[in-house]
């Protein structure tokens, strides 16, 4: 799970505590399983403070999932900027996924988890998840385009689905096998780009 750090310092301390606490609880136990009273108690704020900042749990949920998107985006963009080539960036992307899957407390993908809890495709949470996935595919497709892949959009879809599989398989099953499978997909996609160049 990725929890934003820097924006919390810009919020009121209580508001930041509420969001940070909710982010951990939502990821660990599920969004719908965590009630407002539990968030209030765990973040050491009053009910009045909670409702002053968020008015309703739905507003906190939206801020949580939006914050997850901003954090993932910042991390991937930083990884790409630090990589000397598009291929190096793609390999670093696979390594970053492997590190996340192997991290203590890993409980799958926050976006897939959220989508499973909000089945209505028009719900604001699902809209954010959809926008996040579109951004992810576009970002990977841009790297693949720069690498010379003949069908960068399709290849980006494969990489994102391989990442989804690694996250799901890594949480529910064998994390080593899940990452190995994702690595094979990434290697094949990169080889396809090299062959076309």
Coordinates of N, CA and C in Angstrom, one line a residue:
X1 N 0.8 -1.2 0.0 CA 0.0 0.0 0.0 C 0.9 1.2 0.0
X2 N 0.4 2.2 -0.7 CA 1.2 3.5 -0.7 C 0.3 4.5 0.0
X3 N 0.9 5.2 1.0 CA 0.2 6.2 1.7 C 1.0 7.5 1.5
X4 N 0.4 8.5 1.0 CA 1.0 9.8 0.8 C 1.6 10.3 2.1
X5 N 2.8 10.9 2.0 CA 3.4 11.5 3.2 C 3.4 13.0 3.1
X6 N 3.9 13.6 2.0 CA 4.1 15.0 2.0 C 2.8 15.8 2.1
X7 N 1.7 15.5 1.5 CA 0.5 16.3 1.6 C 0.0 16.3 3.1
X8 N 0.3 15.3 3.8 CA -0.3 15.2 5.2 C 0.3 16.4 6.0
X9 N 1.5 16.8 5.7 CA 2.2 17.8 6.5 C 1.5 19.2 6.1
X10 N 0.8 19.3 5.0 CA 0.2 20.5 4.6 C -1.2 20.6 5.1
X11 N -1.8 19.6 5.6 CA -3.2 19.6 6.2 C -3.1 19.9 7.6
X12 N -4.3 20.3 8.1 CA -4.4 20.4 9.6 C -4.0 19.1 10.2
X13 N -3.3 19.1 11.4 CA -2.8 17.9 12.0 C -3.9 16.8 12.2
X14 N -5.1 17.3 12.6 CA -6.2 16.3 12.8 C -6.7 15.7 11.5
X15 N -6.8 16.6 10.5 CA -7.3 16.1 9.2 C -6.3 15.1 8.6
X16 N -5.0 15.4 8.8 CA -4.0 14.5 8.3 C -4.0 13.1 9.0
X17 N -4.2 13.2 10.3 CA -4.3 12.0 11.2 C -5.5 11.1 10.7
X18 N -6.6 11.8 10.5 CA -7.8 11.0 10.1 C -7.5 10.3 8.8
X19 N -7.0 11.0 7.8 CA -6.7 10.4 6.5 C -5.7 9.3 6.6
X20 N -4.6 9.6 7.3 CA -3.6 8.6 7.5 C -4.1 7.3 8.1
X21 N -4.9 7.5 9.2 CA -5.5 6.4 9.9 C -6.4 5.6 9.0
X22 N -7.3 6.3 8.3 CA -8.3 5.7 7.5 C -7.6 4.9 6.3
X23 N -6.5 5.5 5.8 CA -5.8 4.9 4.7 C -5.3 3.5 5.1
X24 N -4.7 3.4 6.3 CA -4.2 2.2 6.8 C -5.4 1.2 7.1
X25 N -6.4 1.6 7.7 CA -7.5 0.8 8.1 C -8.3 0.3 6.8
X26 N -8.5 1.2 5.9 CA -9.2 0.8 4.6 C -8.4 -0.2 3.9
X27 N -7.1 -0.1 3.8 CA -6.3 -1.0 3.1 C -6.2 -2.4 3.8
X28 N -6.1 -2.3 5.1 CA -5.9 -3.6 5.9 C -7.2 -4.3 6.0
X29 N -8.3 -3.6 6.3 CA -9.6 -4.3 6.6 C -10.7 -4.1 5.6
X30 N -10.5 -3.3 4.6 CA -11.6 -3.1 3.7 C -12.3 -1.8 4.0
X31 N -12.7 -1.1 3.0 CA -13.3 0.2 3.1 C -14.7 0.1 3.9
X32 N -15.5 -0.8 3.4 CA -16.8 -0.9 4.0 C -16.8 -1.5 5.4
X33 N -15.7 -2.3 5.7 CA -15.6 -2.9 7.1 C -15.2 -1.9 8.2
X34 N -14.7 -0.8 7.8 CA -14.2 0.2 8.7 C -15.2 1.3 8.9
X35 N -15.7 1.4 10.1 CA -16.7 2.5 10.4 C -16.1 3.8 10.9
X36 N -16.9 4.8 10.8 CA -16.5 6.1 11.2 C -16.0 6.1 12.7
X37 N -16.7 5.5 13.6 CA -16.4 5.4 15.0 C -15.0 4.8 15.2
X38 N -14.7 3.8 14.4 CA -13.3 3.2 14.6 C -12.3 4.2 14.1
X39 N -12.5 4.9 13.0 CA -11.5 5.8 12.4 C -11.3 7.0 13.5
X40 N -12.4 7.4 14.0 CA -12.4 8.5 15.0 C -11.5 8.1 16.2
X41 N -11.8 6.9 16.7 CA -11.1 6.4 17.9 C -9.6 6.2 17.6
X42 N -9.3 5.6 16.4 CA -7.9 5.3 16.1 C -7.1 6.5 15.7
X43 N -7.8 7.5 15.3 CA -7.0 8.8 14.9 C -7.0 9.8 16.1
X44 N -7.6 9.4 17.2 CA -7.7 10.3 18.4 C -8.2 11.7 18.1
X45 N -9.4 11.7 17.5 CA -10.1 13.0 17.2 C -11.5 12.8 17.7
X46 N -12.2 14.0 17.9 CA -13.6 13.9 18.3 C -14.5 13.7 17.0
X47 N -15.7 13.4 17.3 CA -16.7 13.2 16.2 C -16.8 14.6 15.5
X48 N -16.9 15.6 16.3 CA -17.0 17.0 15.7 C -15.9 17.3 14.8
X49 N -14.7 16.9 15.2 CA -13.5 17.2 14.3 C -13.6 16.4 13.0
X50 N -14.0 15.1 13.1 CA -14.1 14.3 11.9 C -15.1 14.9 11.0
X51 N -16.3 15.3 11.5 CA -17.3 15.8 10.6 C -17.0 17.2 10.1
X52 N -16.2 18.0 10.9 CA -15.8 19.3 10.4 C -14.9 19.2 9.1
X53 N -14.0 18.2 9.1 CA -13.1 18.0 8.0 C -13.7 17.2 6.9
X54 N -14.5 16.2 7.2 CA -15.0 15.3 6.1 C -16.5 15.2 5.9
X55 N -17.3 15.7 6.8 CA -18.7 15.7 6.7 C -19.4 14.3 6.6
X56 N -18.7 13.4 5.9 CA -19.3 12.0 5.8 C -18.1 11.1 5.4
X57 N -18.3 9.8 5.7 CA -17.3 8.8 5.4 C -17.0 8.8 3.9
X58 N -18.1 9.0 3.0 CA -17.9 9.0 1.6 C -16.8 10.0 1.1
X59 N -16.8 11.1 1.8 CA -15.8 12.1 1.4 C -14.4 11.7 1.8
X60 N -14.3 11.0 2.9 CA -13.0 10.5 3.3 C -12.5 9.3 2.4
X61 N -13.5 8.5 1.9 CA -13.1 7.4 1.0 C -12.6 8.0 -0.3
X62 N -13.3 9.0 -0.8 CA -12.8 9.7 -2.1 C -11.4 10.3 -1.9
X63 N -11.2 10.9 -0.8 CA -9.8 11.4 -0.5 C -8.8 10.3 -0.4
X64 N -9.2 9.2 0.2 CA -8.2 8.1 0.3 C -7.9 7.6 -1.0
X65 N -8.8 7.3 -1.9 CA -8.5 6.6 -3.2 C -7.8 7.6 -4.1
X66 N -8.2 8.9 -4.0 CA -7.5 9.9 -4.8 C -6.1 10.1 -4.4
X67 N -5.9 10.0 -3.1 CA -4.5 10.1 -2.5 C -3.7 8.9 -3.0
X68 N -4.3 7.7 -3.0 CA -3.5 6.6 -3.5 C -3.1 6.8 -5.0
X69 N -4.0 7.3 -5.8 CA -3.7 7.6 -7.2 C -2.5 8.6 -7.3
X70 N -2.6 9.7 -6.5 CA -1.5 10.7 -6.6 C -0.2 10.1 -6.2
X71 N -0.2 9.2 -5.1 CA 1.0 8.6 -4.7 C 1.6 7.6 -5.7
X72 N 0.8 6.8 -6.3 CA 1.3 5.8 -7.3 C 1.8 6.6 -8.5
X73 N 1.1 7.6 -8.9 CA 1.5 8.4 -10.0 C 2.9 9.1 -9.8
X74 N 3.1 9.7 -8.6 CA 4.3 10.3 -8.2 C 5.5 9.3 -8.2
X75 N 5.2 8.1 -7.6 CA 6.2 7.1 -7.6 C 6.6 6.6 -8.9
X76 N 5.7 6.3 -9.8 CA 6.0 5.8 -11.2 C 6.7 6.9 -12.0
X77 N 6.2 8.1 -11.9 CA 6.9 9.2 -12.6 C 8.3 9.4 -12.1
X78 N 8.6 9.3 -10.8 CA 9.9 9.4 -10.3 C 10.8 8.3 -10.8
X79 N 10.2 7.1 -10.8 CA 11.0 5.9 -11.3 C 11.4 6.1 -12.8
X80 N 10.4 6.6 -13.6 CA 10.7 6.8 -15.0 C 11.8 7.9 -15.2
X81 N 11.7 9.0 -14.4 CA 12.7 10.0 -14.6 C 14.1 9.6 -14.2
X82 N 14.1 8.6 -13.2 CA 15.4 8.2 -12.7 C 16.0 7.1 -13.7
X83 N 15.3 6.6 -14.6 CA 15.7 5.6 -15.5 C 16.4 6.1 -16.8
X84 N 17.5 5.6 -17.2 CA 18.2 6.2 -18.4 C 17.5 5.9 -19.7
X85 N 16.7 4.8 -19.8 CA 16.1 4.4 -21.0 C 14.7 3.9 -20.7
X86 N 13.8 3.9 -21.7 CA 12.5 3.3 -21.5 C 12.5 1.8 -21.0
X87 N 13.5 1.1 -21.6 CA 13.6 -0.3 -21.1 C 14.0 -0.4 -19.7
X88 N 14.9 0.4 -19.2 CA 15.3 0.5 -17.8 C 14.1 0.8 -17.0
X89 N 13.3 1.8 -17.4 CA 12.1 2.2 -16.7 C 11.1 1.0 -16.5
X90 N 10.9 0.3 -17.6 CA 10.0 -0.9 -17.5 C 10.5 -2.0 -16.6
X91 N 11.8 -2.2 -16.6 CA 12.4 -3.2 -15.7 C 12.3 -2.7 -14.3
X92 N 12.5 -1.4 -14.1 CA 12.4 -0.8 -12.7 C 10.9 -0.9 -12.2
X93 N 10.0 -0.8 -13.1 CA 8.6 -0.9 -12.8 C 8.3 -2.3 -12.3
X94 N 8.8 -3.3 -13.0 CA 8.7 -4.7 -12.5 C 9.3 -4.9 -11.2
X95 N 10.5 -4.4 -11.0 CA 11.2 -4.5 -9.7 C 10.4 -3.8 -8.6
X96 N 9.8 -2.7 -8.9 CA 9.0 -1.9 -7.9 C 7.7 -2.8 -7.5
X97 N 7.1 -3.4 -8.5 CA 5.9 -4.2 -8.2 C 6.4 -5.4 -7.3
X98 N 7.5 -6.0 -7.6 CA 8.0 -7.1 -6.8 C 8.3 -6.7 -5.4
X99 N 8.9 -5.5 -5.2 CA 9.2 -5.0 -3.9 C 7.9 -4.8 -3.1
X100 N 6.8 -4.2 -3.8 CA 5.6 -4.0 -3.1 C 4.9 -5.3 -2.7
X101 N 4.9 -6.3 -3.6 CA 4.3 -7.5 -3.3 C 5.0 -8.2 -2.1
X102 N 6.3 -8.0 -2.0 CA 7.1 -8.7 -0.9 C 7.1 -7.9 0.4
X103 N 6.5 -6.7 0.4 CA 6.6 -5.9 1.6 C 5.7 -6.4 2.7
X104 N 6.1 -6.2 4.0 CA 5.2 -6.6 5.1 C 3.9 -5.9 5.0
X105 N 2.8 -6.6 5.3 CA 1.5 -5.9 5.4 C 0.9 -5.8 4.0
X106 N 1.5 -6.4 3.0 CA 0.9 -6.3 1.6 C -0.4 -7.0 1.6
X107 N -1.5 -6.3 1.1 CA -2.8 -6.9 1.0 C -3.4 -6.7 -0.4
X108 N -2.6 -6.7 -1.4 CA -3.1 -6.6 -2.8 C -3.1 -5.1 -3.2
X109 N -3.8 -4.9 -4.3 CA -3.9 -3.6 -4.9 C -5.1 -2.8 -4.3
X110 N -4.8 -1.6 -3.8 CA -5.8 -0.8 -3.2 C -6.9 -0.5 -4.2
X111 N -6.6 -0.4 -5.5 CA -7.6 0.0 -6.5 C -8.5 -1.2 -6.8
X112 N -7.9 -2.3 -7.0 CA -8.7 -3.5 -7.2 C -9.6 -3.8 -6.0
X113 N -9.0 -3.7 -4.8 CA -9.8 -3.9 -3.6 C -11.0 -2.9 -3.5
X114 N -10.7 -1.7 -3.8 CA -11.8 -0.7 -3.8 C -12.9 -1.0 -4.9
X115 N -12.4 -1.4 -6.1 CA -13.4 -1.7 -7.1 C -14.3 -2.8 -6.7
X116 N -13.7 -3.8 -6.0 CA -14.5 -5.0 -5.6 C -15.6 -4.5 -4.6
X117 N -15.3 -3.5 -3.8 CA -16.3 -3.0 -2.8 C -17.3 -2.1 -3.3
X118 N -17.1 -1.5 -4.5 CA -18.0 -0.6 -5.1 C -18.3 -1.0 -6.5
X119 N -19.3 -1.9 -6.7 CA -19.6 -2.5 -8.0 C -20.2 -1.6 -9.0
X120 N -20.9 -0.5 -8.6 CA -21.5 0.4 -9.5 C -20.4 1.2 -10.3
X121 N -20.3 1.0 -11.6 CA -19.3 1.7 -12.4 C -19.4 3.2 -12.4
X122 N -20.5 3.7 -12.0 CA -20.7 5.2 -11.9 C -20.4 5.8 -10.5
X123 N -20.1 4.9 -9.6 CA -19.8 5.5 -8.2 C -18.5 6.2 -8.3
X124 N -18.4 7.3 -7.6 CA -17.1 8.1 -7.6 C -15.9 7.3 -7.4
X125 N -15.9 6.3 -6.5 CA -14.7 5.5 -6.3 C -14.3 4.8 -7.5
X126 N -15.3 4.2 -8.2 CA -15.1 3.4 -9.4 C -14.6 4.4 -10.6
X127 N -15.1 5.6 -10.6 CA -14.6 6.5 -11.6 C -13.1 6.8 -11.4
X128 N -12.7 7.0 -10.1 CA -11.3 7.3 -9.8 C -10.5 6.1 -10.2
X129 N -10.9 4.9 -9.8 CA -10.2 3.7 -10.2 C -10.1 3.5 -11.7
X130 N -11.1 3.8 -12.4 CA -11.1 3.8 -13.9 C -10.1 4.8 -14.5
X131 N -10.1 6.0 -13.9 CA -9.2 7.0 -14.4 C -7.8 6.6 -14.1
X132 N -7.6 6.0 -12.9 CA -6.2 5.6 -12.5 C -5.7 4.6 -13.5
X133 N -6.5 3.6 -13.9 CA -6.1 2.5 -14.8 C -5.8 3.1 -16.2
X134 N -6.6 4.0 -16.6 CA -6.4 4.7 -17.9 C -5.1 5.4 -17.9
X135 N -4.8 6.1 -16.8 CA -3.5 6.8 -16.7 C -2.4 5.8 -16.7
X136 N -2.5 4.7 -16.0 CA -1.5 3.7 -15.9 C -1.1 3.1 -17.3
X137 N -2.2 2.8 -18.1 CA -2.0 2.2 -19.4 C -1.3 3.2 -20.3
X138 N -1.8 4.5 -20.3 CA -1.2 5.5 -21.1 C 0.3 5.7 -20.8
X139 N 0.6 5.7 -19.5 CA 2.0 5.9 -19.1 C 2.9 4.7 -19.6
X140 N 2.4 3.5 -19.4 CA 3.2 2.3 -19.9 C 3.2 2.3 -21.4
X141 N 2.1 2.7 -22.1 CA 2.1 2.7 -23.5 C 3.1 3.8 -24.1
X142 N 3.3 4.9 -23.4 CA 4.2 5.9 -23.8 C 5.7 5.3 -23.7
X143 N 6.0 4.6 -22.6 CA 7.3 4.0 -22.5 C 7.5 3.0 -23.7
X144 N 6.5 2.2 -23.9 CA 6.6 1.2 -25.0 C 6.7 1.8 -26.4
X145 N 6.0 2.9 -26.6 CA 6.1 3.6 -27.8 C 7.6 4.1 -28.0
X146 N 8.1 4.7 -27.0 CA 9.5 5.2 -27.0 C 10.5 4.0 -27.3
X147 N 10.1 2.8 -26.8 CA 11.0 1.7 -27.0 C 10.8 1.1 -28.4
X148 N 9.8 1.5 -29.1 CA 9.6 1.1 -30.5 C 8.7 -0.1 -30.6
X149 N 7.8 -0.4 -29.6 CA 6.9 -1.5 -29.6 C 5.9 -1.3 -30.7
X150 N 5.6 -2.3 -31.6 CA 4.6 -2.1 -32.7 C 3.2 -1.8 -32.2
X151 N 2.8 -2.4 -31.1 CA 1.4 -2.1 -30.6 C 1.5 -1.7 -29.1
X152 N 2.0 -0.5 -28.8 CA 2.2 -0.1 -27.5 C 1.0 -0.2 -26.5
X153 N -0.2 0.2 -27.1 CA -1.4 0.1 -26.2 C -1.7 -1.3 -25.8
X154 N -1.7 -2.2 -26.7 CA -2.0 -3.6 -26.4 C -0.9 -4.1 -25.4
X155 N 0.3 -3.8 -25.6 CA 1.4 -4.3 -24.7 C 1.3 -3.7 -23.3
X156 N 0.8 -2.4 -23.3 CA 0.6 -1.8 -22.0 C -0.5 -2.4 -21.2
X157 N -1.6 -2.8 -22.0 CA -2.7 -3.6 -21.3 C -2.2 -4.9 -20.7
X158 N -1.3 -5.6 -21.5 CA -0.7 -6.8 -21.0 C 0.1 -6.6 -19.7
X159 N 0.9 -5.5 -19.7 CA 1.7 -5.2 -18.5 C 0.9 -4.9 -17.3
X160 N -0.2 -4.1 -17.5 CA -1.0 -3.7 -16.4 C -1.8 -4.9 -15.9
X161 N -2.2 -5.8 -16.8 CA -2.9 -7.0 -16.3 C -1.9 -8.0 -15.6
X162 N -0.7 -8.0 -16.1 CA 0.3 -8.8 -15.4 C 0.6 -8.3 -14.0
X163 N 0.6 -6.9 -13.9 CA 0.7 -6.3 -12.6 C -0.4 -6.7 -11.7
X164 N -1.7 -6.6 -12.2 CA -2.9 -7.0 -11.5 C -2.7 -8.4 -11.0
X165 N -2.3 -9.3 -11.9 CA -2.1 -10.7 -11.5 C -1.1 -10.9 -10.4
X166 N 0.0 -10.1 -10.6 CA 1.1 -10.3 -9.5 C 0.6 -9.8 -8.2
X167 N -0.2 -8.7 -8.2 CA -0.8 -8.2 -6.9 C -1.8 -9.2 -6.3
X168 N -2.7 -9.7 -7.2 CA -3.7 -10.6 -6.7 C -3.0 -12.0 -6.3
X169 N -2.2 -12.5 -7.2 CA -1.6 -13.8 -6.9 C -0.6 -13.7 -5.7
X170 N 0.1 -12.5 -5.6 CA 1.0 -12.3 -4.5 C 0.4 -12.2 -3.2
X171 N -0.9 -11.7 -3.2 CA -1.6 -11.6 -1.9 C -2.3 -12.9 -1.6
X172 N -3.0 -13.5 -2.6 CA -3.8 -14.7 -2.3 C -3.0 -16.0 -2.4
X173 N -1.9 -16.0 -3.1 CA -1.2 -17.3 -3.3 C 0.3 -17.1 -3.1
X174 N 1.0 -17.5 -4.2 CA 2.5 -17.6 -4.1 C 3.1 -16.3 -4.7
X175 N 3.6 -15.5 -3.9 CA 4.1 -14.2 -4.4 C 5.3 -14.4 -5.3
X176 N 6.2 -15.4 -5.1 CA 7.3 -15.6 -6.0 C 6.9 -16.0 -7.3
X177 N 5.9 -16.9 -7.4 CA 5.4 -17.4 -8.7 C 4.7 -16.2 -9.4
X178 N 3.9 -15.4 -8.7 CA 3.2 -14.2 -9.3 C 4.2 -13.2 -9.9
X179 N 5.3 -12.9 -9.2 CA 6.3 -12.0 -9.7 C 7.0 -12.6 -10.9
X180 N 7.3 -13.9 -10.8 CA 8.0 -14.6 -11.9 C 7.2 -14.5 -13.2
X181 N 5.8 -14.7 -13.0 CA 5.0 -14.7 -14.2 C 4.9 -13.2 -14.8
X182 N 4.9 -12.2 -13.9 CA 4.9 -10.9 -14.4 C 6.2 -10.5 -15.1
X183 N 7.3 -11.0 -14.6 CA 8.6 -10.8 -15.2 C 8.7 -11.4 -16.6
X184 N 8.1 -12.6 -16.7 CA 8.1 -13.2 -18.1 C 7.3 -12.4 -19.1
X185 N 6.1 -11.9 -18.6 CA 5.3 -11.1 -19.5 C 6.1 -9.8 -19.9
X186 N 6.7 -9.2 -19.0 CA 7.5 -7.9 -19.2 C 8.7 -8.2 -20.2
X187 N 9.4 -9.3 -20.0 CA 10.5 -9.7 -20.8 C 10.0 -10.0 -22.2
X188 N 8.9 -10.6 -22.4 CA 8.4 -10.9 -23.7 C 8.0 -9.6 -24.4
X189 N 7.3 -8.7 -23.7 CA 6.9 -7.4 -24.2 C 8.1 -6.6 -24.7
X190 N 9.2 -6.6 -23.9 CA 10.4 -5.9 -24.2 C 11.0 -6.5 -25.4
X191 N 11.1 -7.8 -25.5 CA 11.7 -8.5 -26.6 C 10.9 -8.2 -27.9
X192 N 9.6 -8.1 -27.8 CA 8.7 -7.8 -29.0 C 9.1 -6.4 -29.5
X193 N 9.4 -5.5 -28.6 CA 9.8 -4.1 -29.0 C 11.2 -4.1 -29.6
X194 N 12.1 -4.9 -29.1 CA 13.4 -5.0 -29.7 C 13.4 -5.6 -31.1
X195 N 12.5 -6.6 -31.3 CA 12.4 -7.3 -32.6 C 11.9 -6.4 -33.6
X196 N 11.0 -5.4 -33.2 CA 10.4 -4.5 -34.1 C 11.3 -3.3 -34.5
X197 N 12.2 -3.1 -33.6 CA 13.1 -1.9 -33.8 C 14.1 -2.0 -34.9

